[in-house]
Coordinates of C-alpha atoms and ligand atoms in Angstrom, one line a residue:
M1 CA 100.2 115.9 112.8
K2 CA 99.4 112.4 111.4
I3 CA 96.0 111.8 110.0
L4 CA 94.6 108.4 108.9
H5 CA 91.6 108.5 106.6
V6 CA 89.4 105.4 106.5
V7 CA 87.2 104.8 103.4
G8 CA 85.6 101.6 102.0
A9 CA 82.6 102.2 99.8
R10 CA 81.8 104.2 96.8
P11 CA 80.3 107.3 98.4
N12 CA 83.2 107.6 100.8
F13 CA 85.7 108.3 98.0
M14 CA 83.9 111.5 96.9
K15 CA 84.0 112.8 100.5
L16 CA 87.7 112.0 101.1
A17 CA 89.0 113.8 97.9
P18 CA 88.5 117.4 99.0
V19 CA 89.6 116.8 102.6
A20 CA 92.8 115.2 101.5
R21 CA 93.4 118.0 99.0
A22 CA 92.9 120.7 101.6
L23 CA 95.0 118.9 104.3
A24 CA 97.9 118.6 101.7
K25 CA 98.2 122.4 101.9
H26 CA 98.8 122.4 105.6
A27 CA 102.5 122.2 106.5
G28 CA 103.3 119.6 109.1
V29 CA 100.4 117.3 108.3
T30 CA 101.1 113.7 107.0
Q31 CA 98.2 111.7 105.7
K32 CA 97.6 108.0 105.0
I33 CA 94.6 106.4 103.3
V34 CA 93.3 103.1 104.6
H35 CA 90.8 101.4 102.2
T36 CA 88.9 98.7 103.9
G37 CA 88.1 96.9 100.7
Q38 CA 84.3 96.9 101.4
H39 CA 83.9 97.8 97.7
Y40 CA 86.5 96.1 95.5
D41 CA 85.3 95.9 91.9
E42 CA 87.2 98.2 89.5
A43 CA 83.9 100.0 88.7
M44 CA 83.0 100.5 92.4
S45 CA 86.4 101.6 93.7
E46 CA 89.5 102.1 91.6
S47 CA 87.7 104.0 88.9
F48 CA 86.7 106.6 91.5
F49 CA 90.2 107.0 92.8
R50 CA 91.3 107.7 89.2
D51 CA 88.5 110.2 88.4
L52 CA 88.8 112.0 91.7
G53 CA 92.6 112.2 91.6
I54 CA 93.0 110.6 95.0
A55 CA 96.4 109.0 95.9
E56 CA 96.4 105.2 95.9
P57 CA 95.4 103.9 99.3
D58 CA 98.5 103.3 101.5
L59 CA 96.8 100.1 102.7
N60 CA 93.9 97.9 101.6
L61 CA 92.4 95.7 104.3
E62 CA 90.6 93.6 101.5
V63 CA 87.6 92.7 103.6
G64 CA 85.2 92.1 100.7
S65 CA 81.5 91.4 101.0
A66 CA 79.9 89.5 103.9
S67 CA 77.0 89.9 106.3
H68 CA 76.9 93.2 108.2
A69 CA 78.3 91.6 111.4
A70 CA 81.0 89.6 109.6
Q71 CA 82.1 92.6 107.4
T72 CA 82.1 95.0 110.4
A73 CA 84.0 92.5 112.5
R74 CA 86.5 91.8 109.8
I75 CA 87.3 95.5 109.3
M76 CA 87.7 96.0 113.1
E77 CA 90.1 93.0 113.4
R78 CA 92.2 94.2 110.5
F79 CA 92.1 97.9 111.3
E80 CA 93.1 97.6 115.0
P81 CA 96.7 96.7 114.4
V82 CA 97.0 99.5 111.8
V83 CA 96.0 102.1 114.4
E84 CA 98.4 100.5 117.0
R85 CA 101.2 100.6 114.5
E86 CA 100.6 104.1 113.0
R87 CA 99.6 105.9 116.2
P88 CA 97.7 108.7 114.3
D89 CA 96.7 112.0 115.9
W90 CA 93.3 111.7 114.2
V91 CA 91.4 109.0 112.4
V92 CA 88.9 110.5 109.9
V93 CA 85.8 108.5 108.9
Y94 CA 83.2 109.5 106.3
G95 CA 79.4 109.0 105.9
D96 CA 77.5 106.1 107.1
V97 CA 78.7 102.8 105.6
N98 CA 79.9 99.7 107.6
S99 CA 83.5 100.8 107.2
T100 CA 82.7 104.1 109.0
V101 CA 81.2 102.4 112.1
A102 CA 83.8 99.7 112.2
A103 CA 86.7 102.1 112.2
A104 CA 84.9 104.3 114.8
L105 CA 84.6 101.3 117.2
V106 CA 88.3 100.5 116.9
C107 CA 89.3 104.1 117.6
A108 CA 86.9 104.4 120.7
K109 CA 88.4 101.2 122.2
L110 CA 92.0 102.3 121.6
G111 CA 91.4 105.9 122.8
T112 CA 92.4 107.3 119.4
K113 CA 90.8 110.6 118.4
L114 CA 88.0 110.2 115.9
C115 CA 86.6 112.8 113.5
H116 CA 83.3 112.1 111.6
V117 CA 82.8 113.9 108.4
E118 CA 79.1 114.1 107.5
A119 CA 77.9 113.8 111.1
G120 CA 74.4 114.4 112.5
L121 CA 72.3 113.2 109.6
R122 CA 69.3 111.2 110.7
S123 CA 66.4 109.5 108.8
G124 CA 64.8 108.4 112.1
D125 CA 64.5 105.0 110.4
R126 CA 66.4 102.3 112.3
T127 CA 65.6 99.6 109.8
M128 CA 68.2 101.2 107.6
P129 CA 71.7 99.9 108.3
E130 CA 73.1 103.3 107.6
E131 CA 71.0 104.9 110.4
I132 CA 72.6 102.5 112.9
N133 CA 76.0 103.3 111.6
R134 CA 75.3 107.1 111.9
L135 CA 74.0 106.8 115.4
V136 CA 76.9 104.7 116.7
T137 CA 79.6 106.7 114.9
D138 CA 78.3 110.0 116.2
R139 CA 78.1 108.7 119.7
L140 CA 81.8 107.8 119.6
A141 CA 83.3 110.6 117.6
D142 CA 85.4 113.4 119.3
L143 CA 84.9 115.9 116.5
L144 CA 81.5 115.9 114.6
L145 CA 81.6 117.8 111.4
T146 CA 78.1 118.5 109.9
P147 CA 77.1 119.1 106.3
S148 CA 73.9 121.1 107.1
R149 CA 72.4 122.8 110.1
D150 CA 69.8 120.1 110.7
G151 CA 72.8 117.9 111.6
D152 CA 73.8 120.3 114.4
D153 CA 70.2 120.3 115.7
N154 CA 70.0 116.5 115.7
L155 CA 73.3 116.1 117.6
L156 CA 72.3 118.7 120.2
L157 CA 69.0 117.0 120.7
E158 CA 70.8 113.7 121.3
G159 CA 72.9 115.5 124.0
V160 CA 76.2 115.7 122.2
E161 CA 78.4 118.3 123.8
P162 CA 78.3 121.5 121.6
S163 CA 82.1 121.8 121.8
R164 CA 82.4 118.6 119.7
I165 CA 80.0 119.8 116.9
Q166 CA 81.2 121.9 114.0
F167 CA 79.2 122.9 110.9
V168 CA 81.5 122.7 107.9
G169 CA 79.2 122.3 104.9
N170 CA 79.0 119.6 102.3
V171 CA 82.3 118.0 101.1
M172 CA 80.6 116.1 98.4
V173 CA 79.5 119.4 96.8
D174 CA 83.2 120.4 96.8
T175 CA 83.9 117.3 94.7
L176 CA 81.0 118.0 92.4
L177 CA 82.0 121.6 91.7
H178 CA 85.6 120.6 91.1
A179 CA 84.8 117.7 88.8
L180 CA 81.8 119.1 86.8
P181 CA 83.8 120.6 83.9
M182 CA 85.8 117.4 83.5
A183 CA 82.6 115.3 83.8
Q184 CA 80.8 117.3 81.1
A185 CA 83.9 117.2 78.8
S186 CA 84.0 113.4 79.2
G187 CA 81.3 113.1 76.5
F188 CA 79.8 110.1 78.2
R189 CA 76.2 111.3 77.9
E190 CA 76.6 112.2 74.2
Q191 CA 78.1 108.8 73.4
L192 CA 74.9 107.3 74.7
G193 CA 72.9 109.6 72.3
L194 CA 71.2 111.3 75.2
K195 CA 70.2 115.0 75.0
V196 CA 70.3 117.5 77.9
D197 CA 66.8 117.5 79.6
G198 CA 65.7 114.6 77.4
Y199 CA 66.0 111.5 79.6
S200 CA 65.8 110.1 83.1
L201 CA 68.6 108.6 85.1
V202 CA 67.9 105.8 87.6
T203 CA 70.0 104.4 90.4
L204 CA 68.7 101.9 92.9
H205 CA 70.5 99.7 95.4
R206 CA 68.9 100.0 98.9
P207 CA 67.8 96.6 100.3
S208 CA 64.4 98.1 101.1
N209 CA 63.8 98.5 97.3
V210 CA 65.8 95.8 95.6
D211 CA 65.6 92.9 98.2
V212 CA 61.8 92.9 98.3
P213 CA 60.6 91.2 95.1
E214 CA 57.1 92.7 95.0
R215 CA 58.4 96.2 95.5
L216 CA 61.2 95.7 92.9
Q217 CA 58.6 94.4 90.5
R218 CA 56.4 97.5 91.0
I219 CA 59.4 99.8 90.5
C220 CA 60.5 98.0 87.3
R221 CA 57.0 98.2 85.9
A222 CA 56.8 102.0 86.5
L223 CA 60.3 102.5 85.0
G224 CA 59.3 100.4 81.9
E225 CA 56.2 102.7 81.5
I226 CA 58.4 105.9 81.8
A227 CA 60.7 104.5 79.2
E228 CA 57.8 104.3 76.7
H229 CA 57.8 108.1 76.8
M230 CA 61.4 109.2 77.3
P231 CA 64.8 107.4 77.4
V232 CA 65.6 105.9 80.8
V233 CA 69.2 104.9 81.6
F234 CA 69.9 102.7 84.6
P235 CA 73.6 102.1 85.7
M236 CA 73.2 99.1 87.9
H237 CA 74.7 98.4 91.3
P238 CA 75.9 94.7 91.6
R239 CA 73.3 94.0 94.4
T240 CA 70.5 95.2 92.1
R241 CA 71.8 93.2 89.1
S242 CA 71.9 90.0 91.2
R243 CA 68.4 90.6 92.5
L244 CA 67.1 91.1 89.0
A245 CA 68.9 88.0 87.8
D246 CA 67.3 86.0 90.6
S247 CA 63.8 87.0 89.3
D248 CA 63.1 85.9 85.7
R249 CA 59.6 87.6 86.0
L250 CA 60.9 91.1 86.0
S251 CA 60.9 93.1 82.9
L252 CA 62.3 96.6 82.4
G253 CA 60.9 97.1 78.9
R254 CA 62.9 99.7 77.0
V255 CA 65.0 100.9 80.0
R256 CA 68.7 100.9 79.1
L257 CA 70.8 99.0 81.6
L258 CA 74.5 100.0 82.1
D259 CA 77.2 98.6 84.3
P260 CA 78.0 100.8 87.3
T261 CA 79.4 104.1 85.9
P262 CA 82.6 105.8 87.2
Y263 CA 82.2 109.2 88.9
H264 CA 82.7 111.5 85.9
A265 CA 80.2 109.5 83.8
T266 CA 77.6 109.5 86.6
L267 CA 78.0 113.2 87.1
D268 CA 77.7 113.9 83.4
L269 CA 74.5 111.8 83.3
T270 CA 73.1 113.5 86.4
A271 CA 73.8 117.0 85.2
G272 CA 72.0 116.4 81.9
A273 CA 69.0 114.6 83.1
R274 CA 65.4 115.9 83.1
V275 CA 64.8 113.9 86.2
V276 CA 66.7 111.5 88.4
I277 CA 65.0 108.5 90.1
T278 CA 67.1 107.2 93.0
D279 CA 67.3 105.7 96.5
S280 CA 70.9 107.0 97.0
G281 CA 71.8 109.5 99.7
G282 CA 74.5 111.3 97.8
I283 CA 72.5 111.7 94.6
Q284 CA 69.7 113.5 96.5
E285 CA 72.4 116.1 97.4
E286 CA 74.0 116.2 93.9
T287 CA 70.7 116.8 92.2
T288 CA 70.0 119.7 94.6
A289 CA 73.4 121.2 93.9
L290 CA 72.8 120.9 90.1
G291 CA 69.2 122.1 90.1
V292 CA 68.0 118.7 88.6
P293 CA 64.6 117.3 89.8
C294 CA 65.1 114.2 92.0
L295 CA 62.5 111.6 92.9
T296 CA 63.6 109.5 95.9
L297 CA 62.1 106.1 96.3
R298 CA 62.1 106.1 100.1
D299 CA 59.7 106.9 102.9
N300 CA 62.2 109.2 104.6
T301 CA 65.4 110.9 104.1
E302 CA 68.4 111.8 106.3
R303 CA 68.9 114.8 104.0
P304 CA 65.7 116.8 104.6
I305 CA 67.4 120.0 103.4
T306 CA 67.3 118.5 99.8
V307 CA 63.5 118.6 100.1
T308 CA 63.0 121.9 101.9
E309 CA 65.7 123.9 100.0
G310 CA 66.4 121.7 97.0
T311 CA 64.9 119.7 94.2
N312 CA 64.2 116.4 96.0
R313 CA 60.8 114.8 96.5
L314 CA 60.1 111.6 98.4
V315 CA 57.9 109.2 96.4
L316 CA 55.8 107.7 99.2
D317 CA 53.3 106.0 96.8
L318 CA 54.8 104.1 93.9
S319 CA 51.7 104.4 91.8
T320 CA 52.5 108.1 91.4
L321 CA 56.1 107.5 90.1
R322 CA 55.3 107.4 86.4
D323 CA 53.3 110.7 86.4
L324 CA 55.8 112.5 88.7
A325 CA 58.7 111.5 86.4
L326 CA 56.9 112.4 83.2
T327 CA 55.8 115.9 84.5
S328 CA 59.2 116.8 86.1
R329 CA 60.8 119.9 84.7
R330 CA 64.3 121.4 85.3
R331 CA 64.1 124.9 86.8
E332 CA 66.4 127.8 87.4
K333 CA 69.0 126.7 90.0
A334 CA 68.0 128.1 93.4
P335 CA 70.8 129.3 95.8
P336 CA 72.5 126.3 97.3
P337 CA 72.1 125.4 101.0
Q338 CA 74.5 127.1 103.4
G339 CA 78.0 125.7 103.2
W340 CA 77.5 123.9 99.9
D341 CA 80.0 126.2 98.4
G342 CA 83.0 124.2 97.3
R343 CA 85.0 125.0 100.4
A344 CA 83.8 122.5 103.0
G345 CA 87.1 120.4 102.6
E346 CA 89.1 123.5 103.6
R347 CA 86.9 123.9 106.7
V348 CA 87.4 120.2 107.6
A349 CA 91.2 120.8 107.4
L350 CA 91.0 123.8 109.6
A351 CA 88.8 122.1 112.2
L352 CA 91.3 119.2 112.3
T353 CA 94.4 121.3 112.5
N354 CA 93.1 123.9 114.9
G355 CA 91.4 121.3 117.0
R356 CA 88.2 123.1 116.5
L357 CA 87.1 125.7 114.0
R358 CA 85.4 128.7 115.6
E359 CA 82.1 129.7 114.0
P360 CA 83.2 133.0 112.3
A361 CA 85.8 131.1 110.2
I362 CA 83.0 130.0 107.9
E363 CA 82.3 133.6 107.1
K364 CA 86.0 134.3 106.4
L365 CA 86.2 131.4 103.9
R366 CA 83.3 132.6 101.8
Ligands
UD1_401 C1 77.0 100.1 100.7 C2 76.6 100.9 101.9 C3 75.5 101.9 101.4 C4 76.0 102.8 100.3 C5 76.4 101.8 99.2 C6 76.9 102.6 98.0 C7 76.6 99.8 104.0 C8 75.8 99.2 105.1 N1 76.0 100.1 102.9 O1 75.9 99.4 100.2 O2 75.2 102.8 102.5 O3 74.9 103.6 99.8 O4 77.4 101.0 99.7 O5 77.2 101.8 96.9 O6 77.8 100.0 104.2 N2 79.3 94.0 95.6 C9 80.1 93.7 94.4 N3 81.2 94.4 94.2 C10 81.6 95.4 95.0 C11 80.9 95.7 96.2 C12 79.7 94.9 96.5 O7 79.7 92.8 93.6 O8 82.7 96.0 94.8 C13 78.1 93.2 95.8 C14 78.2 92.0 96.7 O9 77.4 91.0 96.3 C15 77.8 92.6 98.1 C16 76.7 93.6 97.6 O10 77.1 94.1 96.4 O11 77.3 91.6 98.9 C17 76.4 94.6 98.6 O12 77.7 95.3 99.0 P1 77.9 96.0 100.4 O13 79.1 96.8 100.4 O14 77.6 95.1 101.5 O15 76.7 97.1 100.5 P2 76.1 98.1 99.3 O16 74.7 97.6 99.0 O17 77.1 98.3 98.3

């Protein structure tokens, strides 16, 4: 059986790692990795492959940055001949980035079987590009592997055939559990002079926060106020850095700005924080898995289980951010959501190699 994995952006790499590792244990499976080149800076891409121990991509489509339509079209144009040449049994796509939907469209048009890892998540907010990517990819996929039960419910409500849906759990948590000892041994947090439970970590990159100058200004002001009371570290996505550079009126006070951090460094910082302030999808899950309070600067989330069963809280009113951050406390870690157990990659591999994993198999793998 031949499997082609398609990845392109930072959060895809963490999801690929445990699936590739699990499939490598299945005799008769050959795998190739196609990197679309959506993310291309060393800090956004190569450093993740190194930290996660993923094999070098077999192919890089080198599409780079562009508008959504241009980037998606470029990936499609360059990926189509790859599928025609390689003739894989399955193409596996991850998450909700432009690379995900572009590869899905190519597969649908060529009649190649498509598996979507992290299927079924919905924010209900079609102003988010990721929501469009999720809806289209799930409409086209043959095998939809969900990270949480709400994913199954969303897909059933949309009329997806039950036989295509399979709950496997959260592959990103596999990566987190595997990497945590290495991340904590990296000494990254200590080198910054930060004490466990003594600082907040910030990550922001969503257009809805950083591309709207008034909103970015209000967030920066609140972060500056928090930094008067506890250290605040802010590894900065290139999009955010360029938006801040565009605006000479924005001040972050004593907030410590860092370049984008590699996976182990980010995990070390997340695991030690008193509170994480973010608009990322994955970090909402990572903080829940680690038992670290998370304040998400969005009006909605496609990961509601991190609010109902985890440590996440949506900050709907920015004027509350300062007080919410300063009163956040780490608590005893609650039991993780179902299937966030470090074995989701194995269940993905079983689903792909068996065609479909029957429900009791999740019990056997516990
Ligand atoms: C993308 C994903 C988003 C994900 C995020 C993780 C889409 C629609 N969005 O957003 O879901 O949460 O990745 O980081 O796919 N840039 C660089 N170097 C790079 C990559 C990007 O400088 O290696 C800059 C470019 O100016 C680019 C901008 O960042 O225009 C945005 O990059 P892009 O890949 O379009 O979207 P992200 O904001 O990274």
